[in-house]
C-alpha cells in the first residue's frame, strides 16, 4: 500500500504534517516504538508509530529521525496524547530528512492503525490471501469463542499449507494447527525455544531457521505490542517473555510477500497474547493483596477472608478451602540495572503450568505478584479428601524446572540467573507467612548452587549443610586455613595423607576398625595418624565439637 492511502481512511485519524512529495512510498509493515534507537527492529518500509515517550527535549528529535531515515522506513506517525501538538523540532527534523510525518489524533489507538496496515499490506502483497488475514483478525477479536491462536494456525494450514505452532519461551506448546498433526514432541519444542532465545540474545532478526532431524523450522518472534511500546533497548527485558511462531518450512527462500504475511500473523497473535495477559490482571491483583497482608503482619482472619475471595476465582466450583503453596522466583542480570520482577512474574506463570499441558489457559489457577526483582506465586492445591493434609500434593522443586531448564538457560545466556524456591503446602492463613519465608529461604539455597537455572524445595531445609553456602568467603577461608593448613603442609612435606585419613575417619563416624579397613591400614597406623592430626591442630577427635569443626572445614574447602 502507499502512504497516501492512509489519509483516505478517516477512521485512522491521521493528519499530514510534512512530506507530501513522499506519499507514494510503499508501506511494507508497521512498528510501534518509544525507543530512542529502534533500528535493530526495523528492516525498511515500515510505518513507525510512536507516543513520543523517547523525547525529553528538542535535541532528541534530530537523532531519532536520522535513525529512522537511515533504516529506510516509509513514514512516521506521532501520537498527540502525550504532548498535545506535535513539537516543531520533530516536524523540522522530518522535513530535513524527507521523512513523511503524520499526527495521530489522541482518540485513535495505535492498534487500530496497526490492524488496518497489516490487513491492507497483506491484501496487496498476497492477493487473495488478504481474505485469510481478515478472517484471522475477526476470529482473534471475537473473544474466546473464536478459538484464539489455534484458529489462526488452522487457517495457515488449510489456506497456506503450513504446519505451525505457537510456543512459549519455556518450550511449551501454546497453540497448534490441526494440519500440524498434533503437538510437537516436548524435546523438539525445547530445542526450538532454546534456539530462538539464543538467537534473540545475539540480536539477530527473525525468522531464525533451525534443522531438527529431517525437518527445518523457521522461528518468528511474536513481540507483544503492549511491551514494545514501553520496552527499553535491552533485549533482556522481554526475551524470556515473548512467544514464538514455529513454522515447519524453510523461510530462507520465501518471497517477501509470504514473509510479510507471516509477520502480519505474528502481530495478530501478539494482540491475542496481550488480551490474555490483561485477563491475568485479577489473579495478579489477588496475589498482590494477599502478599501485602502477609508481609505487613495482618491478622489471620483478614488474610483468610482474602483467601476465600481468591479461591473461587482460581478454582471455580471448589467445594472446600484448598491448601496453598508459595513459590518464590528471582531473575538477576549481571552488568545492568534491569528490574527482574516482571520477567520473573511472567516466567512463574509459565513454569507453574504442567509442561505436558498445551494451550494458553492453564495458568488461570495461578496468582503471581512481583516486587522488585522477586516474583511470588500463590498456588492453590485442592484437598483430595477431608483426611488429606496436603503433605503429598503440590509442586516439587526438583521436577519443576526439568522441562524448561535448557531453553531458559539459552535465554539467560552467560549473564542471567533464575533461582526458585518452593514451600510446603499449608492449609490455613496462619501458615502463609511461614510458607513465604520458607520459599524465600529455599530460593536462597538455590542461589548458592552453580548453574543458570536452579531450584530448591522445603524438603532441603532440614540439614545444617544448607547453611554452608551462606558463610562469607573470607570467613570460610580463615576457618578452613586454621584447621586444615597445618595438615596440608605436613602432607606436602611427608606424604602422610593426613587429610584423606581425616575424611575417612569422619565418614566412618570415628570407628577405628571400619576406617582402618577402608584405608587398608593397621589400626595402630591409623591411631598414629589421628594422633598426629590432633597434635598439629590442637584438637581432640574424640570430642563431638571438634569432629563437627573438621567436618565443616572439609565441606567448605
Coordinates of C-alpha atoms in Angstrom, one line a residue:
X1 CA 0.0 0.0 0.0
X2 CA 1.0 3.6 -0.5
X3 CA 1.4 6.1 2.3
X4 CA -1.2 8.4 0.8
X5 CA -3.8 5.7 1.2
X6 CA -3.7 6.2 4.9
X7 CA -5.1 9.7 4.6
X8 CA -8.1 8.4 2.7
X9 CA -9.3 6.5 5.8
X10 CA -10.9 8.9 8.2
X11 CA -11.1 6.3 11.0
X12 CA -7.3 6.3 11.3
X13 CA -7.3 9.9 12.5
X14 CA -4.1 10.8 10.6
X15 CA -3.2 14.4 9.7
X16 CA -0.2 15.1 7.4
X17 CA 2.4 17.5 8.9
X18 CA 5.1 17.2 6.2
X19 CA 6.4 15.1 3.4
X20 CA 3.7 15.5 0.9
X21 CA 6.1 14.8 -2.0
X22 CA 7.0 11.4 -0.5
X23 CA 3.5 10.0 -0.1
X24 CA 3.9 7.4 -2.9
X25 CA 6.3 5.4 -0.7
X26 CA 5.3 1.8 -0.2
X27 CA 4.4 0.7 3.3
X28 CA 5.5 -2.9 4.0
X29 CA 4.6 -3.1 7.7
X30 CA 4.1 -1.2 10.9
X31 CA 6.0 -0.9 14.1
X32 CA 5.1 0.8 17.4
X33 CA 8.1 2.1 19.5
X34 CA 9.1 4.6 22.1
X35 CA 12.8 3.6 22.0
X36 CA 15.4 6.3 21.2
X37 CA 17.1 3.9 18.8
X38 CA 14.7 1.3 17.3
X39 CA 16.9 0.4 14.4
X40 CA 17.5 -3.2 15.5
X41 CA 13.8 -3.9 15.0
X42 CA 13.5 -2.1 11.6
X43 CA 14.1 -3.6 8.2
X44 CA 12.8 -0.8 5.9
X45 CA 9.4 0.2 4.6
X46 CA 7.6 0.3 8.0
X47 CA 5.2 3.0 9.1
X48 CA 6.6 3.8 12.6
X49 CA 4.1 4.7 15.3
X50 CA 5.4 6.5 18.4
X51 CA 3.9 8.0 21.5
X52 CA 6.9 10.4 21.9
X53 CA 8.0 9.0 25.3
X54 CA 11.6 9.0 24.0
X55 CA 11.6 12.8 23.6
X56 CA 12.8 14.7 26.7
X57 CA 13.8 17.9 24.9
X58 CA 14.1 19.4 21.5
X59 CA 17.6 17.9 20.9
X60 CA 16.2 14.4 20.9
X61 CA 14.2 14.7 17.6
X62 CA 17.1 15.0 15.2
X63 CA 18.9 11.8 16.1
X64 CA 15.7 9.9 16.3
X65 CA 14.5 10.9 12.8
X66 CA 18.0 10.4 11.4
X67 CA 18.0 6.8 12.6
X68 CA 14.6 6.2 11.1
X69 CA 15.6 7.7 7.8
X70 CA 18.8 5.6 7.7
X71 CA 16.8 2.4 8.0
X72 CA 14.5 3.3 5.1
X73 CA 11.2 3.5 7.0
X74 CA 8.2 4.7 4.9
X75 CA 7.0 7.3 7.4
X76 CA 6.5 8.4 11.0
X77 CA 3.1 8.8 12.8
X78 CA 3.3 10.5 16.2
X79 CA 0.5 10.4 18.8
X80 CA -0.9 13.6 20.2
X81 CA -2.0 12.0 23.5
X82 CA 1.4 12.6 25.3
X83 CA 2.3 16.2 24.3
X84 CA -0.8 17.6 22.6
X85 CA 0.5 19.2 19.4
X86 CA 3.4 17.6 17.7
X87 CA 6.6 19.5 18.6
X88 CA 8.1 21.8 15.9
X89 CA 11.5 20.3 16.3
X90 CA 10.2 16.9 15.2
X91 CA 8.4 18.5 12.3
X92 CA 11.6 20.2 11.2
X93 CA 13.8 17.1 11.6
X94 CA 11.4 15.1 9.4
X95 CA 11.5 17.8 6.8
X96 CA 15.3 17.8 6.8
X97 CA 15.4 14.0 6.3
X98 CA 12.4 14.0 3.8
X99 CA 10.5 11.7 6.1
X100 CA 6.7 11.9 5.9
X101 CA 5.2 12.8 9.3
X102 CA 1.6 12.2 10.4
X103 CA -0.1 13.3 13.6
X104 CA -2.4 10.7 15.2
X105 CA -5.5 12.0 17.0
X106 CA -5.5 11.1 20.7
X107 CA -8.8 9.3 20.2
X108 CA -7.3 6.7 17.9
X109 CA -5.5 3.7 19.2
X110 CA -2.2 2.6 17.6
X111 CA -3.7 -0.9 17.5
X112 CA -6.4 0.4 15.0
X113 CA -3.7 1.7 12.7
X114 CA -1.6 -1.4 13.0
X115 CA -4.6 -3.6 12.2
X116 CA -5.5 -1.5 9.2
X117 CA -2.0 -1.5 7.8
X118 CA -1.5 -5.3 8.3
X119 CA -4.7 -6.0 6.6
X120 CA -4.0 -3.7 3.6
X121 CA -0.4 -4.8 3.2
X122 CA -1.3 -8.4 3.3
X123 CA -4.1 -7.9 0.8
X124 CA -1.9 -6.1 -1.7
X125 CA 1.1 -8.3 -1.3
X126 CA -0.6 -11.7 -1.1
X127 CA -3.6 -11.1 -3.4
X128 CA -6.4 -13.4 -2.3
X129 CA -4.6 -14.3 0.9
X130 CA -6.0 -11.0 2.3
X131 CA -9.2 -12.8 3.0
X132 CA -7.3 -15.3 5.1
X133 CA -5.7 -12.5 7.2
X134 CA -9.1 -10.8 7.6
X135 CA -10.7 -14.0 8.8
X136 CA -7.8 -14.4 11.3
X137 CA -8.4 -10.9 12.5
X138 CA -12.1 -11.3 13.0
X139 CA -11.7 -14.6 14.8
X140 CA -8.9 -13.3 17.0
X141 CA -11.0 -10.3 18.1
X142 CA -14.3 -12.2 18.6
X143 CA -13.3 -13.4 22.1
X144 CA -12.8 -16.8 23.5
X145 CA -15.5 -18.4 21.3
X146 CA -13.4 -17.5 18.3
X147 CA -10.7 -20.1 19.2
X148 CA -7.8 -17.7 19.5
X149 CA -4.3 -18.7 18.1
X150 CA -5.5 -22.2 17.3
X151 CA -7.9 -20.9 14.7
X152 CA -5.2 -18.7 13.1
X153 CA -2.9 -21.6 12.8
X154 CA -5.6 -23.8 11.4
X155 CA -6.1 -21.3 8.7
X156 CA -2.4 -21.2 8.0
X157 CA -2.6 -24.9 7.5
X158 CA -5.7 -25.0 5.3
X159 CA -5.1 -21.9 3.2
X160 CA -1.3 -21.8 3.0
X161 CA -0.4 -25.5 3.7
X162 CA 1.8 -24.5 6.5
X163 CA 2.3 -26.6 9.7
X164 CA 2.8 -24.2 12.6
X165 CA 2.8 -23.9 16.4
X166 CA 2.9 -21.1 18.9
X167 CA 5.5 -21.9 21.6
X168 CA 6.2 -20.2 24.9
X169 CA 9.8 -19.2 25.7
X170 CA 10.0 -22.3 28.0
X171 CA 9.2 -24.5 25.1
X172 CA 5.5 -25.3 25.9
X173 CA 3.0 -25.6 23.1
X174 CA 0.6 -22.7 23.4
X175 CA -1.3 -23.5 20.2
X176 CA -1.0 -25.7 17.1
X177 CA -2.9 -26.1 13.9
X178 CA -4.9 -29.3 13.2
X179 CA -2.9 -29.6 10.0
X180 CA 0.2 -29.8 12.1
X181 CA -0.9 -33.3 13.1
X182 CA -0.9 -32.7 16.9
X183 CA 1.7 -31.3 19.2
X184 CA 5.4 -31.3 18.6
X185 CA 7.3 -33.7 20.9
X186 CA 8.5 -31.9 24.0
X187 CA 12.2 -32.3 23.2
X188 CA 11.7 -30.6 19.8
X189 CA 9.7 -27.8 21.5
X190 CA 12.5 -27.3 24.0
X191 CA 15.1 -27.3 21.2
X192 CA 13.3 -24.7 19.1
X193 CA 12.7 -22.5 22.1
X194 CA 16.3 -22.7 23.1
X195 CA 17.5 -21.9 19.5
X196 CA 15.1 -18.9 19.4
X197 CA 16.2 -17.5 22.7
X198 CA 19.9 -17.9 21.8
X199 CA 19.4 -16.1 18.5
X200 CA 17.4 -13.3 20.2
X201 CA 20.2 -12.8 22.8
X202 CA 22.6 -12.2 19.9
X203 CA 20.3 -9.6 18.4
X204 CA 19.7 -11.5 15.1
X205 CA 16.5 -10.7 13.4
X206 CA 13.9 -13.4 12.8
X207 CA 12.9 -15.6 11.2
X208 CA 15.6 -18.0 12.6
X209 CA 16.0 -21.3 10.8
X210 CA 16.7 -24.5 12.7
X211 CA 17.0 -28.0 11.4
X212 CA 15.9 -30.8 13.8
X213 CA 16.3 -34.2 12.3
X214 CA 14.8 -34.3 8.8
X215 CA 12.7 -31.1 9.3
X216 CA 13.6 -27.4 9.0
X217 CA 11.7 -24.9 11.1
X218 CA 11.5 -21.1 10.7
X219 CA 11.1 -19.3 14.0
X220 CA 9.2 -15.9 14.0
X221 CA 9.3 -13.8 17.2
X222 CA 5.9 -12.8 18.5
X223 CA 6.6 -9.4 20.1
X224 CA 3.9 -8.1 22.4
X225 CA 2.5 -4.8 21.1
X226 CA 1.9 -3.6 24.7
X227 CA 5.5 -4.4 25.7
X228 CA 7.1 -3.0 22.5
X229 CA 5.6 0.5 23.2
X230 CA 7.4 0.8 26.6
X231 CA 10.4 -1.6 26.3
X232 CA 13.9 -0.3 26.6
X233 CA 16.7 -1.1 24.2
X234 CA 17.8 -4.0 26.4
X235 CA 16.5 -7.3 24.9
X236 CA 16.8 -9.0 28.3
X237 CA 13.6 -7.2 29.5
X238 CA 11.4 -9.2 27.0
X239 CA 13.4 -12.2 25.7
X240 CA 12.1 -14.5 28.4
X241 CA 8.5 -13.3 28.0
X242 CA 7.7 -13.3 24.3
X243 CA 6.0 -16.2 22.4
X244 CA 7.4 -17.5 19.1
X245 CA 5.8 -18.9 16.0
X246 CA 7.4 -22.1 14.7
X247 CA 6.6 -22.9 11.1
X248 CA 7.8 -26.2 9.6
X249 CA 9.3 -24.7 6.5
X250 CA 12.5 -23.1 5.3
X251 CA 11.7 -19.4 5.1
X252 CA 15.1 -18.6 3.6
X253 CA 13.7 -19.0 0.0
X254 CA 10.3 -17.4 0.6
X255 CA 9.3 -14.3 -1.4
X256 CA 8.8 -11.1 0.5
X257 CA 5.1 -11.4 0.1
X258 CA 4.9 -14.6 2.1
X259 CA 7.3 -13.2 4.8
X260 CA 5.2 -10.1 5.1
X261 CA 2.1 -12.3 5.6
X262 CA 3.7 -14.3 8.3
X263 CA 4.8 -11.2 10.1
X264 CA 1.2 -10.0 10.0
X265 CA 0.1 -13.2 11.5
X266 CA 2.6 -12.8 14.4
X267 CA 1.2 -9.3 15.0
X268 CA -2.3 -10.8 15.2
X269 CA -1.2 -13.5 17.7
X270 CA 0.6 -10.8 19.7
X271 CA -2.8 -9.0 20.1
X272 CA -4.2 -12.2 21.5
X273 CA -1.3 -12.6 23.8
X274 CA -1.9 -9.1 25.1
X275 CA -5.6 -9.9 25.7
X276 CA -4.7 -13.0 27.7
X277 CA -2.1 -11.0 29.7
X278 CA -4.8 -8.5 30.5
X279 CA -7.1 -11.3 31.7
X280 CA -4.5 -12.2 34.3
X281 CA -4.9 -8.8 36.0
X282 CA -7.4 -10.0 38.5
X283 CA -5.4 -13.0 39.6
X284 CA -2.2 -10.9 39.9
X285 CA -4.1 -8.3 42.0
X286 CA -5.4 -11.0 44.3
X287 CA -1.9 -12.3 44.8
X288 CA -0.6 -8.8 45.5
X289 CA -3.3 -8.2 48.1
X290 CA -2.7 -11.4 49.9
X291 CA 1.1 -10.9 49.8
X292 CA 0.8 -7.4 51.2
X293 CA -1.4 -8.7 54.1
X294 CA 1.0 -11.5 54.9
X295 CA 4.1 -9.2 54.8
X296 CA 2.6 -6.5 56.9
X297 CA 1.5 -8.9 59.6
X298 CA -2.2 -8.6 59.1
X299 CA -4.5 -10.7 61.3
X300 CA -5.0 -14.3 60.1
X301 CA -8.8 -13.7 59.9
X302 CA -8.2 -10.8 57.4
X303 CA -5.9 -13.0 55.3
X304 CA -8.3 -15.9 55.5
X305 CA -11.1 -13.6 54.2
X306 CA -9.0 -12.5 51.3
X307 CA -8.2 -16.2 50.5
X308 CA -11.9 -17.0 50.5
X309 CA -12.3 -14.4 47.8
X310 CA -9.3 -15.8 45.8
X311 CA -10.3 -19.5 45.9
X312 CA -13.4 -19.3 43.7
X313 CA -11.5 -17.1 41.2
X314 CA -8.6 -19.5 41.0
X315 CA -10.5 -22.8 41.4
X316 CA -14.1 -22.3 40.2
X317 CA -16.5 -24.8 41.7
X318 CA -14.3 -25.8 44.5
X319 CA -16.3 -27.1 47.4
X320 CA -13.8 -26.8 50.2
X321 CA -11.0 -24.4 51.0
X322 CA -7.8 -25.6 49.3
X323 CA -4.3 -25.9 50.6
X324 CA -1.8 -23.3 49.4
X325 CA 1.8 -23.4 48.3
X326 CA 4.1 -20.5 47.8
X327 CA 6.8 -20.3 45.1
X328 CA 9.4 -17.5 45.0
X329 CA 11.4 -16.8 41.9
X330 CA 14.1 -14.2 41.2
X331 CA 15.7 -13.2 37.9
X332 CA 19.0 -11.4 38.1
X333 CA 21.2 -10.0 35.4
X334 CA 24.9 -9.1 35.5
X335 CA 26.1 -5.7 34.4
X336 CA 22.7 -3.9 34.0
X337 CA 20.1 -2.1 36.0
X338 CA 17.2 -4.3 34.9
X339 CA 14.2 -4.9 37.1
X340 CA 13.8 -8.7 37.2
X341 CA 10.4 -8.8 38.9
X342 CA 8.2 -8.5 35.9
X343 CA 10.3 -11.1 34.0
X344 CA 10.2 -13.5 36.9
X345 CA 6.4 -13.0 37.2
X346 CA 5.8 -13.9 33.6
X347 CA 8.2 -16.9 33.9
X348 CA 6.5 -18.2 37.0
X349 CA 3.1 -18.0 35.3
X350 CA 4.6 -20.2 32.6
X351 CA 6.8 -22.5 34.7
X352 CA 4.0 -23.4 37.1
X353 CA 2.0 -24.8 34.2
X354 CA 2.3 -28.6 33.7
X355 CA 4.9 -28.8 31.0
X356 CA 2.9 -31.5 29.3
X357 CA -0.2 -29.4 29.0
X358 CA -1.0 -27.2 26.0
X359 CA -3.0 -24.1 25.4
X360 CA -2.8 -20.6 26.9
X361 CA -5.4 -21.0 29.7
X362 CA -3.7 -23.4 32.1
X363 CA -2.2 -20.6 34.2
X364 CA -5.7 -19.4 35.2
X365 CA -5.3 -21.1 38.5
X366 CA -2.0 -19.4 39.4
X367 CA -1.8 -16.0 41.0
X368 CA 1.6 -14.3 40.8
X369 CA 2.7 -10.9 42.2
X370 CA 6.0 -9.3 41.9
X371 CA 8.0 -6.8 44.0
X372 CA 11.5 -5.5 42.9
X373 CA 13.4 -8.4 41.4
X374 CA 11.3 -11.1 43.1
X375 CA 8.1 -12.8 42.0
X376 CA 5.8 -14.7 44.4
X377 CA 3.2 -17.2 43.3
X378 CA 0.2 -18.3 45.4
X379 CA -0.7 -21.8 44.1
X380 CA -4.0 -23.4 45.3
X381 CA -4.0 -27.1 45.9
X382 CA -7.4 -28.7 46.2
X383 CA -7.5 -31.2 49.1
X384 CA -8.2 -34.7 47.9
X385 CA -10.3 -35.6 50.9
X386 CA -11.2 -34.5 54.4
X387 CA -8.3 -36.5 55.8
X388 CA -5.7 -35.2 53.3
X389 CA -3.3 -32.8 54.9
X390 CA -1.7 -31.8 51.6
X391 CA 1.7 -33.0 52.5
X392 CA 2.0 -35.3 49.5
X393 CA 0.4 -33.0 47.0
X394 CA 1.7 -30.0 45.1
X395 CA 4.8 -28.8 43.4
X396 CA 8.3 -30.3 43.8
X397 CA 11.3 -28.1 43.2
X398 CA 13.4 -30.9 41.7
X399 CA 10.9 -31.6 39.0
X400 CA 9.6 -28.0 38.4
X401 CA 12.5 -26.9 36.1
X402 CA 13.4 -30.1 34.4
X403 CA 11.4 -29.4 31.2
X404 CA 12.3 -25.7 30.9
X405 CA 16.0 -25.6 32.1
X406 CA 17.5 -25.9 28.6
X407 CA 15.6 -23.2 26.8
X408 CA 15.6 -20.8 29.7
X409 CA 19.4 -21.3 30.1
X410 CA 19.8 -20.2 26.5
X411 CA 17.8 -17.1 27.1
X412 CA 19.7 -16.3 30.3
X413 CA 22.9 -16.8 28.3
X414 CA 26.1 -16.1 30.4
X415 CA 24.8 -13.1 32.3
X416 CA 21.5 -14.0 33.8
X417 CA 20.2 -16.4 36.6
X418 CA 16.8 -17.8 37.5
X419 CA 16.5 -19.1 41.1
X420 CA 13.4 -20.6 42.5
X421 CA 12.2 -21.8 46.0
X422 CA 9.1 -23.8 46.8
X423 CA 7.4 -24.0 50.2
X424 CA 5.5 -26.9 51.7
X425 CA 1.7 -26.9 51.4
X426 CA -0.3 -25.1 54.1
X427 CA -4.0 -25.3 54.8
X428 CA -4.7 -22.0 56.6
X429 CA -4.0 -18.3 56.6
X430 CA -1.8 -18.7 59.7
X431 CA 0.6 -20.9 57.7
X432 CA 1.2 -18.5 54.8
X433 CA 3.7 -16.2 56.5
X434 CA 5.9 -19.3 57.3
X435 CA 5.4 -20.7 53.8
X436 CA 6.6 -17.4 52.3
X437 CA 9.7 -17.3 54.4
X438 CA 10.3 -21.0 53.7
X439 CA 10.1 -20.4 49.9
X440 CA 12.4 -17.4 50.2
X441 CA 14.9 -19.3 52.2
X442 CA 14.7 -22.2 49.7
X443 CA 15.4 -19.8 46.9
X444 CA 18.5 -18.5 48.7
X445 CA 19.7 -22.1 48.9
X446 CA 19.1 -22.5 45.2
X447 CA 21.0 -19.3 44.5
X448 CA 24.1 -20.7 46.3
X449 CA 24.3 -23.5 43.8
X450 CA 26.1 -23.4 40.4
X451 CA 24.1 -23.1 37.2
X452 CA 21.9 -20.6 35.4
X453 CA 18.6 -22.2 36.4
X454 CA 18.3 -23.6 40.0
X455 CA 15.5 -24.5 42.3
X456 CA 15.3 -25.8 45.9
X457 CA 12.3 -27.1 47.9
X458 CA 11.2 -27.1 51.5
X459 CA 12.5 -30.7 51.8
X460 CA 16.0 -29.4 51.5
X461 CA 15.8 -27.1 54.5
X462 CA 16.3 -29.8 57.2
X463 CA 20.1 -30.1 57.0
X464 CA 22.9 -27.9 58.5
X465 CA 24.8 -28.4 55.2
X466 CA 22.5 -25.9 53.6
X467 CA 23.9 -23.2 55.9
X468 CA 27.4 -23.5 54.4
X469 CA 26.8 -21.5 51.2
X470 CA 25.8 -18.5 53.3
X471 CA 29.1 -18.3 55.1
X472 CA 31.1 -15.3 53.8
X473 CA 34.1 -16.2 51.7
X474 CA 36.6 -14.6 54.0
X475 CA 35.2 -16.4 57.0
X476 CA 35.4 -19.7 55.0
X477 CA 39.0 -19.2 54.1
X478 CA 40.1 -18.2 57.6
X479 CA 38.2 -21.1 59.2
X480 CA 39.5 -23.8 56.9
X481 CA 43.0 -22.4 56.9
X482 CA 43.2 -22.5 60.7
X483 CA 42.2 -26.2 60.8
X484 CA 43.4 -27.7 57.5
X485 CA 46.5 -25.8 56.5
X486 CA 48.8 -27.4 59.2
X487 CA 47.7 -30.8 57.8
X488 CA 48.2 -29.9 54.2
X489 CA 51.7 -28.5 54.9
X490 CA 52.6 -31.8 56.8
X491 CA 51.2 -33.9 53.9
X492 CA 53.2 -31.9 51.3
X493 CA 56.4 -32.5 53.3
X494 CA 56.0 -36.1 54.5
X495 CA 53.3 -37.6 52.1
X496 CA 51.5 -38.7 55.3
X497 CA 48.0 -38.5 53.8
X498 CA 46.5 -36.9 56.9
X499 CA 43.7 -35.1 55.0
X500 CA 42.4 -38.3 53.4
X501 CA 42.7 -40.1 56.7
X502 CA 40.7 -37.3 58.4
X503 CA 38.0 -37.5 55.8
X504 CA 37.7 -41.3 56.1
X505 CA 37.7 -41.2 59.9
X506 CA 34.8 -38.8 59.9
X507 CA 32.9 -40.7 57.2
X508 CA 33.2 -43.8 59.4
X509 CA 31.8 -42.0 62.4
X510 CA 35.0 -42.4 64.3
X511 CA 35.1 -46.2 64.0
X512 CA 38.7 -47.3 64.2
X513 CA 38.1 -50.7 62.7
X514 CA 35.9 -49.6 59.8
X515 CA 38.2 -46.7 59.0
X516 CA 41.3 -48.9 59.1
X517 CA 39.6 -51.4 56.8
X518 CA 38.6 -48.7 54.3
X519 CA 42.1 -47.2 54.2
X520 CA 43.8 -50.7 54.2
X521 CA 45.8 -49.7 57.3
X522 CA 46.6 -51.4 60.5
X523 CA 44.7 -49.9 63.4
X524 CA 47.9 -48.8 65.1
X525 CA 48.9 -46.9 62.0
X526 CA 45.5 -45.2 61.9
X527 CA 45.9 -44.3 65.6
X528 CA 49.3 -42.8 64.9
X529 CA 47.9 -40.6 62.0
X530 CA 44.9 -39.4 64.1
X531 CA 47.3 -38.6 66.9
X532 CA 49.4 -36.5 64.5
X533 CA 46.2 -34.7 63.3
X534 CA 45.3 -33.8 66.9
X535 CA 48.9 -32.7 67.7
X536 CA 49.1 -30.4 64.7
X537 CA 45.7 -28.8 65.2
X538 CA 45.4 -28.9 69.0
X539 CA 42.0 -30.6 68.6
X540 CA 40.6 -33.8 70.1
X541 CA 38.8 -36.1 67.6
X542 CA 37.0 -37.9 70.4
X543 CA 35.0 -34.7 71.1
X544 CA 31.8 -34.1 69.1
X545 CA 32.5 -30.3 68.7
X546 CA 36.0 -30.9 67.2
X547 CA 34.6 -33.6 64.9
X548 CA 32.0 -31.2 63.7
X549 CA 34.5 -28.4 63.1
X550 CA 36.7 -30.7 61.0
X551 CA 33.6 -31.8 59.1
X552 CA 32.5 -28.3 58.3
X553 CA 36.1 -27.2 57.3
X554 CA 36.3 -30.1 54.8
X555 CA 32.9 -29.2 53.3
X556 CA 33.9 -25.6 52.9
X557 CA 37.3 -26.2 51.5

